[in-house]
PDB file of C-alpha atoms and ligand atoms in Angstrom:
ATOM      1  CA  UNK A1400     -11.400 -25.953 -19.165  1.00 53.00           C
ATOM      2  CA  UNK A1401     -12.901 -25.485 -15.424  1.00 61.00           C
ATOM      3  CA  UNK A1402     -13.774 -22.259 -15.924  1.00 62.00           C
ATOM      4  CA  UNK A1403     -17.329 -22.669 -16.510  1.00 68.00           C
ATOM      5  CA  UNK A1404     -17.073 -23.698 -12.378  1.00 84.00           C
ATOM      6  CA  UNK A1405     -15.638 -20.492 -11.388  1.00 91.00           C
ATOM      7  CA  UNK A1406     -17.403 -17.262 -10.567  1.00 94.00           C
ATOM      8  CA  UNK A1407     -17.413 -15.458 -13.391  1.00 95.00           C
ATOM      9  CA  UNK A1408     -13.949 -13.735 -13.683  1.00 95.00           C
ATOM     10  CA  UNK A1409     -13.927  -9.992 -14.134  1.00 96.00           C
ATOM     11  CA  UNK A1410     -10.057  -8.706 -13.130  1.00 97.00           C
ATOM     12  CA  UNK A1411      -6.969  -8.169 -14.795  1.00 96.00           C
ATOM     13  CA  UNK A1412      -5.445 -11.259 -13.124  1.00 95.00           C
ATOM     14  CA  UNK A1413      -8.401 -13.160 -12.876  1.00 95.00           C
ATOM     15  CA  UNK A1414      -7.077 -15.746 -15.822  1.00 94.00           C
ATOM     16  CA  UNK A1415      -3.655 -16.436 -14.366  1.00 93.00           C
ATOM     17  CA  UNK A1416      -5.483 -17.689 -10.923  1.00 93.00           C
ATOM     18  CA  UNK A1417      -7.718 -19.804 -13.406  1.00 94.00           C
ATOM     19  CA  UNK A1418      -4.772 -21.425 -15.033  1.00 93.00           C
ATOM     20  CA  UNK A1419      -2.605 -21.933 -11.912  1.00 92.00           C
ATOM     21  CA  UNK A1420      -6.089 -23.755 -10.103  1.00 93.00           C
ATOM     22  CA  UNK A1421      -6.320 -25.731 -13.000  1.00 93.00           C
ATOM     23  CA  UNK A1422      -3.111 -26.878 -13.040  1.00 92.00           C
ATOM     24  CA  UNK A1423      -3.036 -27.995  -9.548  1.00 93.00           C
ATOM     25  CA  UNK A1424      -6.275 -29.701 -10.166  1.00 94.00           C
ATOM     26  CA  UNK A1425      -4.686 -31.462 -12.934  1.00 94.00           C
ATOM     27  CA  UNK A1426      -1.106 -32.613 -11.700  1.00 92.00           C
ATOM     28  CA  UNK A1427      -3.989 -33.761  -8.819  1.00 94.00           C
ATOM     29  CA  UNK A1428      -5.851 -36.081 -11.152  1.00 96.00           C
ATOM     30  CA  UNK A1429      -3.007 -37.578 -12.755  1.00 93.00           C
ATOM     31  CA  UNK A1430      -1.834 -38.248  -9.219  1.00 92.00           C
ATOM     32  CA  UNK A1431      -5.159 -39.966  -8.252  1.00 96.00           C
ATOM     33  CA  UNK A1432      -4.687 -42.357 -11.421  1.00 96.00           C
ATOM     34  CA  UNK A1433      -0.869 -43.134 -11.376  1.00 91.00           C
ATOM     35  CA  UNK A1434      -0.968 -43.453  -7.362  1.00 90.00           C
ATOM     36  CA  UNK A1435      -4.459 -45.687  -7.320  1.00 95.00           C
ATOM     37  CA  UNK A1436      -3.290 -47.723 -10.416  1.00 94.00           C
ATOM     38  CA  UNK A1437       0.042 -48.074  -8.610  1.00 89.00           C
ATOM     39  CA  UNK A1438      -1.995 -49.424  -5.269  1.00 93.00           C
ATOM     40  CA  UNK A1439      -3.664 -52.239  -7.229  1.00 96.00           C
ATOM     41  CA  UNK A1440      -0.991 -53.453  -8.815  1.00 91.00           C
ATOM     42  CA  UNK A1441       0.619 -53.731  -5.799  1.00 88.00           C
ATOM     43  CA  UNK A1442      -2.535 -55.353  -3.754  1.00 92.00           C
ATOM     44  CA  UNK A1443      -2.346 -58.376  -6.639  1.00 93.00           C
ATOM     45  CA  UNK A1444       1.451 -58.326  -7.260  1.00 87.00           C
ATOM     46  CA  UNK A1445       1.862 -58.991  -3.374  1.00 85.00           C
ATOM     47  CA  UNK A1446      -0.916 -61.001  -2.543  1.00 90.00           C
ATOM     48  CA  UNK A1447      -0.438 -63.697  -0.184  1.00 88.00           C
ATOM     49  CA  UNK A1448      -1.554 -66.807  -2.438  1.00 90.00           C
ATOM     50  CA  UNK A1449       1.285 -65.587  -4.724  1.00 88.00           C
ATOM     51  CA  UNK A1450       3.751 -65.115  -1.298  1.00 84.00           C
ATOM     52  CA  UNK A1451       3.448 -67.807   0.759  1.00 88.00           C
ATOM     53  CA  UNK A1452       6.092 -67.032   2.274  1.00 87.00           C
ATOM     54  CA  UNK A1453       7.228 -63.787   3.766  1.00 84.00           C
ATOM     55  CA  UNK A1454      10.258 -61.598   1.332  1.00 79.00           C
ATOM     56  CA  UNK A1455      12.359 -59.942   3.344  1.00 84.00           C
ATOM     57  CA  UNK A1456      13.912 -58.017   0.093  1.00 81.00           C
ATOM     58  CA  UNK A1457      10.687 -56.612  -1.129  1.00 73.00           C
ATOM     59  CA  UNK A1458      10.766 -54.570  -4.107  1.00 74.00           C
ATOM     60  CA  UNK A1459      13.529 -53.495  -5.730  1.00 83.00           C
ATOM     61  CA  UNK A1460      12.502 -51.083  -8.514  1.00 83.00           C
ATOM     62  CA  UNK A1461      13.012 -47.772  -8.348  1.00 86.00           C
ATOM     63  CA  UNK A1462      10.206 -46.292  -9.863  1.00 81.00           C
ATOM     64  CA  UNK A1463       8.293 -45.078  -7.311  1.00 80.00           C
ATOM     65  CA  UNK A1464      11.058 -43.396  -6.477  1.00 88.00           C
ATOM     66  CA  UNK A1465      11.657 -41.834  -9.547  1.00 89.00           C
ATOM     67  CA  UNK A1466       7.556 -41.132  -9.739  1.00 86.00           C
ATOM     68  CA  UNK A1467       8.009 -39.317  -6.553  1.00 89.00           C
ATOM     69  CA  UNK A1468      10.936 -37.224  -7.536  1.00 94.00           C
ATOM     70  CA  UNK A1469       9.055 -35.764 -10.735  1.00 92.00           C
ATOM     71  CA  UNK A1470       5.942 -34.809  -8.976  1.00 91.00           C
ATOM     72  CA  UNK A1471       8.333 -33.284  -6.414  1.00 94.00           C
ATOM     73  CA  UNK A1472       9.644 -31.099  -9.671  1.00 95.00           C
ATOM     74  CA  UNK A1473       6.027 -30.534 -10.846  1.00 92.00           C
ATOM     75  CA  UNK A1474       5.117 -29.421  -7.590  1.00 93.00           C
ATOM     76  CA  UNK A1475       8.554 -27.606  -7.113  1.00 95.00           C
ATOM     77  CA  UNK A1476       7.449 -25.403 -10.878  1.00 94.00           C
ATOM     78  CA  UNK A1477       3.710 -24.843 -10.073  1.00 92.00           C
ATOM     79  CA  UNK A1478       4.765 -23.078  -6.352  1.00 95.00           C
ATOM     80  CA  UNK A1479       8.002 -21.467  -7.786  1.00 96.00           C
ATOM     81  CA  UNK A1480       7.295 -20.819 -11.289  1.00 92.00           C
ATOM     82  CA  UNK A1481       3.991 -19.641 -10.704  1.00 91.00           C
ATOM     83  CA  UNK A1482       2.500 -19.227  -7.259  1.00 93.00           C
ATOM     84  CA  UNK A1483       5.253 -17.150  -5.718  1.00 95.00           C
ATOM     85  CA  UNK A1484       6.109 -14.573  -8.987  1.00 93.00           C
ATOM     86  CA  UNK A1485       1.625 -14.187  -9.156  1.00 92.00           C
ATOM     87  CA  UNK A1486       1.818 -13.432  -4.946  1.00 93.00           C
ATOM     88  CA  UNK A1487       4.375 -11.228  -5.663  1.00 94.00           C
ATOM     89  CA  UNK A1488       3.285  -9.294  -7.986  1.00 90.00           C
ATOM     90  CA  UNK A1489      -0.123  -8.566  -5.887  1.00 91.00           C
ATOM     91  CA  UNK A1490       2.034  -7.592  -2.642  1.00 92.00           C
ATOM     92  CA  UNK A1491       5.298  -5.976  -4.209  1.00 93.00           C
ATOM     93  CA  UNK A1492       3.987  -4.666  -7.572  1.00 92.00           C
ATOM     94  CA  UNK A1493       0.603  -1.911  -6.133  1.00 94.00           C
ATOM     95  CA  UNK A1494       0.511   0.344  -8.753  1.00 96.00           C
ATOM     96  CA  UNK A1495       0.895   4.371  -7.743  1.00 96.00           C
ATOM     97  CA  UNK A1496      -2.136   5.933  -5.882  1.00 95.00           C
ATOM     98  CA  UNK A1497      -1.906   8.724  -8.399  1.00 94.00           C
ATOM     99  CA  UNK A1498      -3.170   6.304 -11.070  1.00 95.00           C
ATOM    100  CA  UNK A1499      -5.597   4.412  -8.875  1.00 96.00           C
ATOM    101  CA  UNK A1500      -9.049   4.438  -7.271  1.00 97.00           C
ATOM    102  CA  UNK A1501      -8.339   4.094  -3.328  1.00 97.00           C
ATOM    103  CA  UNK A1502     -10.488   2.844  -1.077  1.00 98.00           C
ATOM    104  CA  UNK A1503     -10.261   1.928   2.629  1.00 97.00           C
ATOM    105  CA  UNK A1504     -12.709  -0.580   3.641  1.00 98.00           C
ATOM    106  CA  UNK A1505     -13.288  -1.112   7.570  1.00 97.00           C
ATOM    107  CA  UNK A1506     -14.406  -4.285   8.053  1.00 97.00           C
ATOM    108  CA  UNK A1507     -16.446  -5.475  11.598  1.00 96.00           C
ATOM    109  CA  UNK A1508     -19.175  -7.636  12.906  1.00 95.00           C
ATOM    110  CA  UNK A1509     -21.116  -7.924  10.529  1.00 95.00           C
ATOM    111  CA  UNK A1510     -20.779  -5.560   7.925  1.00 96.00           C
ATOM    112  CA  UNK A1511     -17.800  -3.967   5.070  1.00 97.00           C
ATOM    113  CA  UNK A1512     -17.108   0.124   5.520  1.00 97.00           C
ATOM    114  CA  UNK A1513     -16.159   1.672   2.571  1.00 97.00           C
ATOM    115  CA  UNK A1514     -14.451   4.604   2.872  1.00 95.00           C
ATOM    116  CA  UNK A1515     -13.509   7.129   0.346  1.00 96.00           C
ATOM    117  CA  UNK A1516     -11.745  10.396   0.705  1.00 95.00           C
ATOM    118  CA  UNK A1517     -14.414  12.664  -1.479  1.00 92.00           C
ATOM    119  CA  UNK A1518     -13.386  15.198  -3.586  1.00 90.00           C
ATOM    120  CA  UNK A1519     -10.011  16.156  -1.553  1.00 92.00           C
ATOM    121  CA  UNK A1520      -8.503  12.474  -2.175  1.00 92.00           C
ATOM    122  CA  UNK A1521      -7.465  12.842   1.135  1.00 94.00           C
ATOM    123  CA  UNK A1522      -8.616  10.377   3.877  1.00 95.00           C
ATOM    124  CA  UNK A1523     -10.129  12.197   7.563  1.00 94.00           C
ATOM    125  CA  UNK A1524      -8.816  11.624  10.754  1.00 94.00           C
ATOM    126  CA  UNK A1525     -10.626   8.559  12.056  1.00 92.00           C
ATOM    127  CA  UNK A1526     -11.069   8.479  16.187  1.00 91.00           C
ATOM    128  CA  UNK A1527     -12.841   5.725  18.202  1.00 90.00           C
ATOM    129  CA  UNK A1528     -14.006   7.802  20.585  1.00 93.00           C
ATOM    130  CA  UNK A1529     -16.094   9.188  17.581  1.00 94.00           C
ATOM    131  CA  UNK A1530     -17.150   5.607  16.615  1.00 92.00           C
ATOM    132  CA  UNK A1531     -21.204   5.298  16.706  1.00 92.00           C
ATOM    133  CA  UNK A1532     -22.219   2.428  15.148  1.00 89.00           C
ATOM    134  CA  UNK A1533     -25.666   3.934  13.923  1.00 89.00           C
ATOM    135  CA  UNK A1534     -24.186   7.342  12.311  1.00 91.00           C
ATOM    136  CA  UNK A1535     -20.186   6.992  12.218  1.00 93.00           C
ATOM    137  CA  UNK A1536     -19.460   3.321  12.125  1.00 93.00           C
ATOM    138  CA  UNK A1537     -15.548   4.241  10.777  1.00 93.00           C
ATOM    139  CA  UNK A1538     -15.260   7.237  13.657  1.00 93.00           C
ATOM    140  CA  UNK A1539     -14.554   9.484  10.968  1.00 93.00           C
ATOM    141  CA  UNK A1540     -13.395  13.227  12.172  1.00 92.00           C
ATOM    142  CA  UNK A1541     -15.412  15.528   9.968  1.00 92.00           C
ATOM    143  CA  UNK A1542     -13.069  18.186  10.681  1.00 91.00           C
ATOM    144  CA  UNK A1543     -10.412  18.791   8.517  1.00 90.00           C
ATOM    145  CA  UNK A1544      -9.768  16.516   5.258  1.00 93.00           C
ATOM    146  CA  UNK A1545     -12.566  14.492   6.678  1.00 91.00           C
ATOM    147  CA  UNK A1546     -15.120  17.301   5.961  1.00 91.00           C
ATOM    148  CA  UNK A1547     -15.881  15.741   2.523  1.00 92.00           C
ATOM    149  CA  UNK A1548     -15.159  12.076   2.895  1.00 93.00           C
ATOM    150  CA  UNK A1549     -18.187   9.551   2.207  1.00 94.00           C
ATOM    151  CA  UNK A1550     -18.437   6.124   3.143  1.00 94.00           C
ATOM    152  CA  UNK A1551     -21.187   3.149   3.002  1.00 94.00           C
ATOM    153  CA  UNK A1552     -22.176   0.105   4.736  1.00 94.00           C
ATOM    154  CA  UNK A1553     -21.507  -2.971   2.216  1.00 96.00           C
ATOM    155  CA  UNK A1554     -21.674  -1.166  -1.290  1.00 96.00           C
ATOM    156  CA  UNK A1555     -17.975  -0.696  -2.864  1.00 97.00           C
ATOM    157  CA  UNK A1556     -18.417   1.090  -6.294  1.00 98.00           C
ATOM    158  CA  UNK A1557     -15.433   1.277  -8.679  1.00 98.00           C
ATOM    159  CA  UNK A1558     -14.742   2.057 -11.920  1.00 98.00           C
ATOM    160  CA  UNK A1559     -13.520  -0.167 -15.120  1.00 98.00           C
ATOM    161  CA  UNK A1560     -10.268  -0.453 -16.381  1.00 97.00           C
ATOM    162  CA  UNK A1561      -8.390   1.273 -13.575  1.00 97.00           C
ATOM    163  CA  UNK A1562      -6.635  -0.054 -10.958  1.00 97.00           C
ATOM    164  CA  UNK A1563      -8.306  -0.427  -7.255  1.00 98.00           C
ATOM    165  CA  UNK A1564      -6.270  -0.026  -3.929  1.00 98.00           C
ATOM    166  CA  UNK A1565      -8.183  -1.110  -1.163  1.00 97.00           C
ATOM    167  CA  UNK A1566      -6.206  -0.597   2.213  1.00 97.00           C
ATOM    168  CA  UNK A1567      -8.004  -3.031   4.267  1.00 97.00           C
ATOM    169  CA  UNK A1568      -8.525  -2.983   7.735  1.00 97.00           C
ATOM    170  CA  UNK A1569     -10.894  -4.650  10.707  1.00 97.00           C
ATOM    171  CA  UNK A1570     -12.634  -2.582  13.997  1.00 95.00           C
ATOM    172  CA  UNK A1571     -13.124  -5.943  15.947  1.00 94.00           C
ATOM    173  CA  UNK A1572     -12.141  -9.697  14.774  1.00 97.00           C
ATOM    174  CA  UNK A1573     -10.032 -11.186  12.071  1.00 97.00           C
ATOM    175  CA  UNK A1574     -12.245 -10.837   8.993  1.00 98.00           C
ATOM    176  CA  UNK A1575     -11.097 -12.122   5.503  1.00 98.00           C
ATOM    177  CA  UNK A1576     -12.193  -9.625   2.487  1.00 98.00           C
ATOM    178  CA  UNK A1577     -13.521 -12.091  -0.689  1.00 98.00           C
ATOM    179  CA  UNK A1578     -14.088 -10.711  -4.193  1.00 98.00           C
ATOM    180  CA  UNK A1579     -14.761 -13.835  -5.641  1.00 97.00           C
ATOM    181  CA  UNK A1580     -15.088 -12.644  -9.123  1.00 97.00           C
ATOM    182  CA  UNK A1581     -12.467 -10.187  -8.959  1.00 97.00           C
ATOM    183  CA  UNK A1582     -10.174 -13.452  -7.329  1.00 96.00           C
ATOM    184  CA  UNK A1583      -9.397 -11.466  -4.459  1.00 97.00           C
ATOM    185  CA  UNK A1584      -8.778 -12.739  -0.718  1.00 96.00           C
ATOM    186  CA  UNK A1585      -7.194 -11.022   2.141  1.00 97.00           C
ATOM    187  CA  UNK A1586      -7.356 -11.435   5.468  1.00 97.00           C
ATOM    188  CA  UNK A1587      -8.904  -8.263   7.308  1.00 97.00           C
ATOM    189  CA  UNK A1588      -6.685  -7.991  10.751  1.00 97.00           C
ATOM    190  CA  UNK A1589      -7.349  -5.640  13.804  1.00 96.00           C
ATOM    191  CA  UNK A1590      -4.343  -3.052  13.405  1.00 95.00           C
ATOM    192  CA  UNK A1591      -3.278  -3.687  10.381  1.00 97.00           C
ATOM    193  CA  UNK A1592      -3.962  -1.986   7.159  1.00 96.00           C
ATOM    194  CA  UNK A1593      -2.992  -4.271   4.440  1.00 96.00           C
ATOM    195  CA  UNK A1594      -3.527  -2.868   0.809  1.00 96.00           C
ATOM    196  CA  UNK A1595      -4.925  -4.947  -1.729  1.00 96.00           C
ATOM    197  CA  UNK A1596      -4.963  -4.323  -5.733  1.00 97.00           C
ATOM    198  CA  UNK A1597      -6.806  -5.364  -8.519  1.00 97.00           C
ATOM    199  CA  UNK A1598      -8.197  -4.199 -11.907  1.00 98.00           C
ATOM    200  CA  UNK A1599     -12.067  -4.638 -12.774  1.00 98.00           C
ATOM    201  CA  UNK A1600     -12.081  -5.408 -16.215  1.00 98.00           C
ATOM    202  CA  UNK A1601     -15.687  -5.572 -16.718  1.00 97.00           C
ATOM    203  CA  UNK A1602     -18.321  -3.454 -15.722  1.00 97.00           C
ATOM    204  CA  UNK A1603     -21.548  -4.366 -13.722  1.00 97.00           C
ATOM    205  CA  UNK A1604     -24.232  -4.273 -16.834  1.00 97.00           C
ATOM    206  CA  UNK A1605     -21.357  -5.938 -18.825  1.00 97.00           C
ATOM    207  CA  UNK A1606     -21.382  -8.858 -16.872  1.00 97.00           C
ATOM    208  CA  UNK A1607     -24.905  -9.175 -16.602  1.00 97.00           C
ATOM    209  CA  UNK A1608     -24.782  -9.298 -20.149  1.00 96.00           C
ATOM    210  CA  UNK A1609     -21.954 -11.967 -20.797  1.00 94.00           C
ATOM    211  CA  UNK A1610     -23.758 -14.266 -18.059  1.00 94.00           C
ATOM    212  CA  UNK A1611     -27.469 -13.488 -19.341  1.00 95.00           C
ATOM    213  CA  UNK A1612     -28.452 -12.706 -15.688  1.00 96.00           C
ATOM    214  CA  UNK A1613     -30.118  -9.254 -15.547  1.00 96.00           C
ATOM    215  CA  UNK A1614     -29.464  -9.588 -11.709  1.00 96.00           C
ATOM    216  CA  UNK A1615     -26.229 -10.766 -11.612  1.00 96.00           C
ATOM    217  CA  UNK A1616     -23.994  -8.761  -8.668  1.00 97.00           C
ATOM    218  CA  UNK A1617     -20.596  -8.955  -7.939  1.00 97.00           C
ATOM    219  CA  UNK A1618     -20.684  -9.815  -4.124  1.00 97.00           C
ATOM    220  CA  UNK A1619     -18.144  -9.045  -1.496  1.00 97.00           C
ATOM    221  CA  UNK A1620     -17.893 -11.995   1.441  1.00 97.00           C
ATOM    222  CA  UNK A1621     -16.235 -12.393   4.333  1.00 97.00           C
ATOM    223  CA  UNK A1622     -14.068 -15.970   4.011  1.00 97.00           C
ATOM    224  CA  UNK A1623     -13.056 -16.327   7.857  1.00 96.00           C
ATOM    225  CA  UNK A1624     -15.682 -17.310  10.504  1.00 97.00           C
ATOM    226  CA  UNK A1625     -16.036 -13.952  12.229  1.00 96.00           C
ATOM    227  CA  UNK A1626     -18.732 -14.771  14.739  1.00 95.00           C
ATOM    228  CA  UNK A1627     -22.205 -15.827  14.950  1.00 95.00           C
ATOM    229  CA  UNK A1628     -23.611 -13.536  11.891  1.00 95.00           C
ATOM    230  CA  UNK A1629     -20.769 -14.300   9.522  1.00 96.00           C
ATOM    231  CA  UNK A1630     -22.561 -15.504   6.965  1.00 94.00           C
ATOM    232  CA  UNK A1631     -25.011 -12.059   6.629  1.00 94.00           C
ATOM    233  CA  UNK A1632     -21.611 -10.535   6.014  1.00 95.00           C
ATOM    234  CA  UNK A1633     -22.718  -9.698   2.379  1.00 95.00           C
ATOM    235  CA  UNK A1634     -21.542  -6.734   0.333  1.00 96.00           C
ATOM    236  CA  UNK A1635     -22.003  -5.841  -3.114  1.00 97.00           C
ATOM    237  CA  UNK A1636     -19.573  -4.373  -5.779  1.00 98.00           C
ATOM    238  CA  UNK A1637     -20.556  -2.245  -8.420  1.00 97.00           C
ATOM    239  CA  UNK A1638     -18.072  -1.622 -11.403  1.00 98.00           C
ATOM    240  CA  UNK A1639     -18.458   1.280 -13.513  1.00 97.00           C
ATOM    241  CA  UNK A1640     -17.691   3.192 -16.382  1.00 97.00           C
ATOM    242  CA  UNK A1641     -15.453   6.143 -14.943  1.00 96.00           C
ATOM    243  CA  UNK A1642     -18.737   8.700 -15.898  1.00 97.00           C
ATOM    244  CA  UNK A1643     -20.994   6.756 -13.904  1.00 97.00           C
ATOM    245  CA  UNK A1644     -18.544   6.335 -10.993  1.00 97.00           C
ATOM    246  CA  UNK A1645     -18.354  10.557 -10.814  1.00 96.00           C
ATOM    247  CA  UNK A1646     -21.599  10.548 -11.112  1.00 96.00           C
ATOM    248  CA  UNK A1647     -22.532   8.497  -8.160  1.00 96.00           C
ATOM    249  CA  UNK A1648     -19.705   9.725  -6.027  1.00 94.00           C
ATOM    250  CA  UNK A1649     -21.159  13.047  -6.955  1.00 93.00           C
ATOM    251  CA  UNK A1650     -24.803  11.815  -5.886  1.00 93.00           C
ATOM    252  CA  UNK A1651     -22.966  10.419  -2.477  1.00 92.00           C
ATOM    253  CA  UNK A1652     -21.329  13.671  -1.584  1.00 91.00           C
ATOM    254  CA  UNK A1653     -24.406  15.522  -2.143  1.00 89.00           C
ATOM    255  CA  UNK A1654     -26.142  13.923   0.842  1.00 85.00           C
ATOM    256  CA  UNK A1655     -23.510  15.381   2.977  1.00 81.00           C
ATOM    257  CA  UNK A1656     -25.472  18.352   3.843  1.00 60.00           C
ATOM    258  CA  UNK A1657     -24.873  20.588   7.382  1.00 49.00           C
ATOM    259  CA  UNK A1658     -26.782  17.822   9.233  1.00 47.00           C
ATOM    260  CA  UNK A1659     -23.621  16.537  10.366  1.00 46.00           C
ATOM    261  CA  UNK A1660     -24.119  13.175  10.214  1.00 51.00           C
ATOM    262  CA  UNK A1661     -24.203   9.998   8.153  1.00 52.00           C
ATOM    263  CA  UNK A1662     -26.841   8.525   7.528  1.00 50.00           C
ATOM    264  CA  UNK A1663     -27.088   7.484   3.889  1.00 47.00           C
ATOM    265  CA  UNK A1664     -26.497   3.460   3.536  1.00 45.00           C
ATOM    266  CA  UNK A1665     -26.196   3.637  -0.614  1.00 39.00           C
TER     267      UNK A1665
HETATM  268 CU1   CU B2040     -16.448 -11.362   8.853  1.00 86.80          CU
END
């Protein structure tokens, strides 16, 4: 019933966030009434021209108790019955590699590296000591598996229908990776790769049709203050059909020529 305030959703899982946010947002509004009802009632019940003299019983009802025991319960079912089982699905359940597009992305001050590992599926070497921010932002080793691996600044392109591993990492500060239409959030940490999954379900023209916005992009954010350009930290997805994604990882690895270096931002 909120969903017409939500990005519009465009993963696999993307409903079952819906519901649970709704449902919170509910159980909220029903508090807001029963609670604020409750706290006028008792602002006239115990008003002092009706007490003129102080009760040293007070009340002795027990239904706010009882009120506060079932919205425990509620409360107890949304986190148990649904939070938990959806988290641990996303952390516990990542589908095989074999069967998945996977990506690393490299976040940093002020921009999202995508990195995939070309026609090899095998990820390069990556080295700091390589690192330069205007040619080799990731420090990728083009010897060895590297040789054919292709990465952007900001432009993650998937394709429909299959799943997406991202193994997500950070060069500098704690950065938090947002898909909002995909309903994706993780936290981007310094030394950590944490691998995140989800399944596009709808392709970029396809959602530029169901929203009747020729322009319409799926946008990748960063959700944790990161420093004093966080909010340029923009990236866009594009979602694919699985020919289009060959073809434009085809057109990416075609601009690694003997030059040696990188400098494609597509
Ligand atoms: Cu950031």
């Amino acid at each position: 019933m909120m969903d017409a305030m939500f990005p519009a959703a465009a993963s696999e899982h993307a409903g079952e966030i819906d519901n649970m946010i709704d449902a919170v947002h509910y159980l909220m509004l029903v508090l807001f009434i029963v609670w604020g009802a409750f706290f006028l009632y008792t602002l006239m019940r115990f008003r002092a021209a009706r007490n003129p003299k102080a009760d040293y019983v007070g009340v002795k009802s027990k239904a706010s108790t009882v009120g506060e025991v079932l919205v425990a319960i509620a409360e107890g079912v949304l986190l148990l019955g649904f939070s938990i089982p959806m988290w641990a699905e996303r952390v516990d359940e990542i589908p095989s590699e074999a069967d998945s597009t996977v990506v690393r992305v490299v976040a940093q001050q002020f921009a999202w590296n995508v990195w995939y590992p070309g026609a090899d599926g095998v990820f390069g070497e990556a080295d700091p000591y390589l690192t330069d921010e205007a040619t080799n932002p990731i420090g990728l080793d083009r010897d060895g598996a590297g040789a054919d691996d292709i990465w952007t600044v900001n432009q993650l392109h998937l394709p429909v229908d299959k799943a997406a591993i991202i193994h997500l990492t950070s060069k500098d500060v704690i950065h938090s990776f947002n898909l909002p239409n995909m309903r994706i959030k993780q936290d981007a940490i310094p030394g950590l790769s944490i691998p995140v999954w989800f399944v596009p379900t709808k392709t970029t023209v396809q959602i530029r049709e169901e929203t009747g916005n020729p322009d319409y992009v799926y946008e990748i954010a960063c959700a944790q203050l990161c420093g004093n350009s966080h909010y340029s930290m923009r990236g866009f997805l594009t979602v694919h059909t699985e020919e289009e994604f060959q073809a434009w990882l085809d057109e990416e690895a075609s601009y690694l020529g003997d030059s040696g270096t990188d400098d494609f931002f597509n």
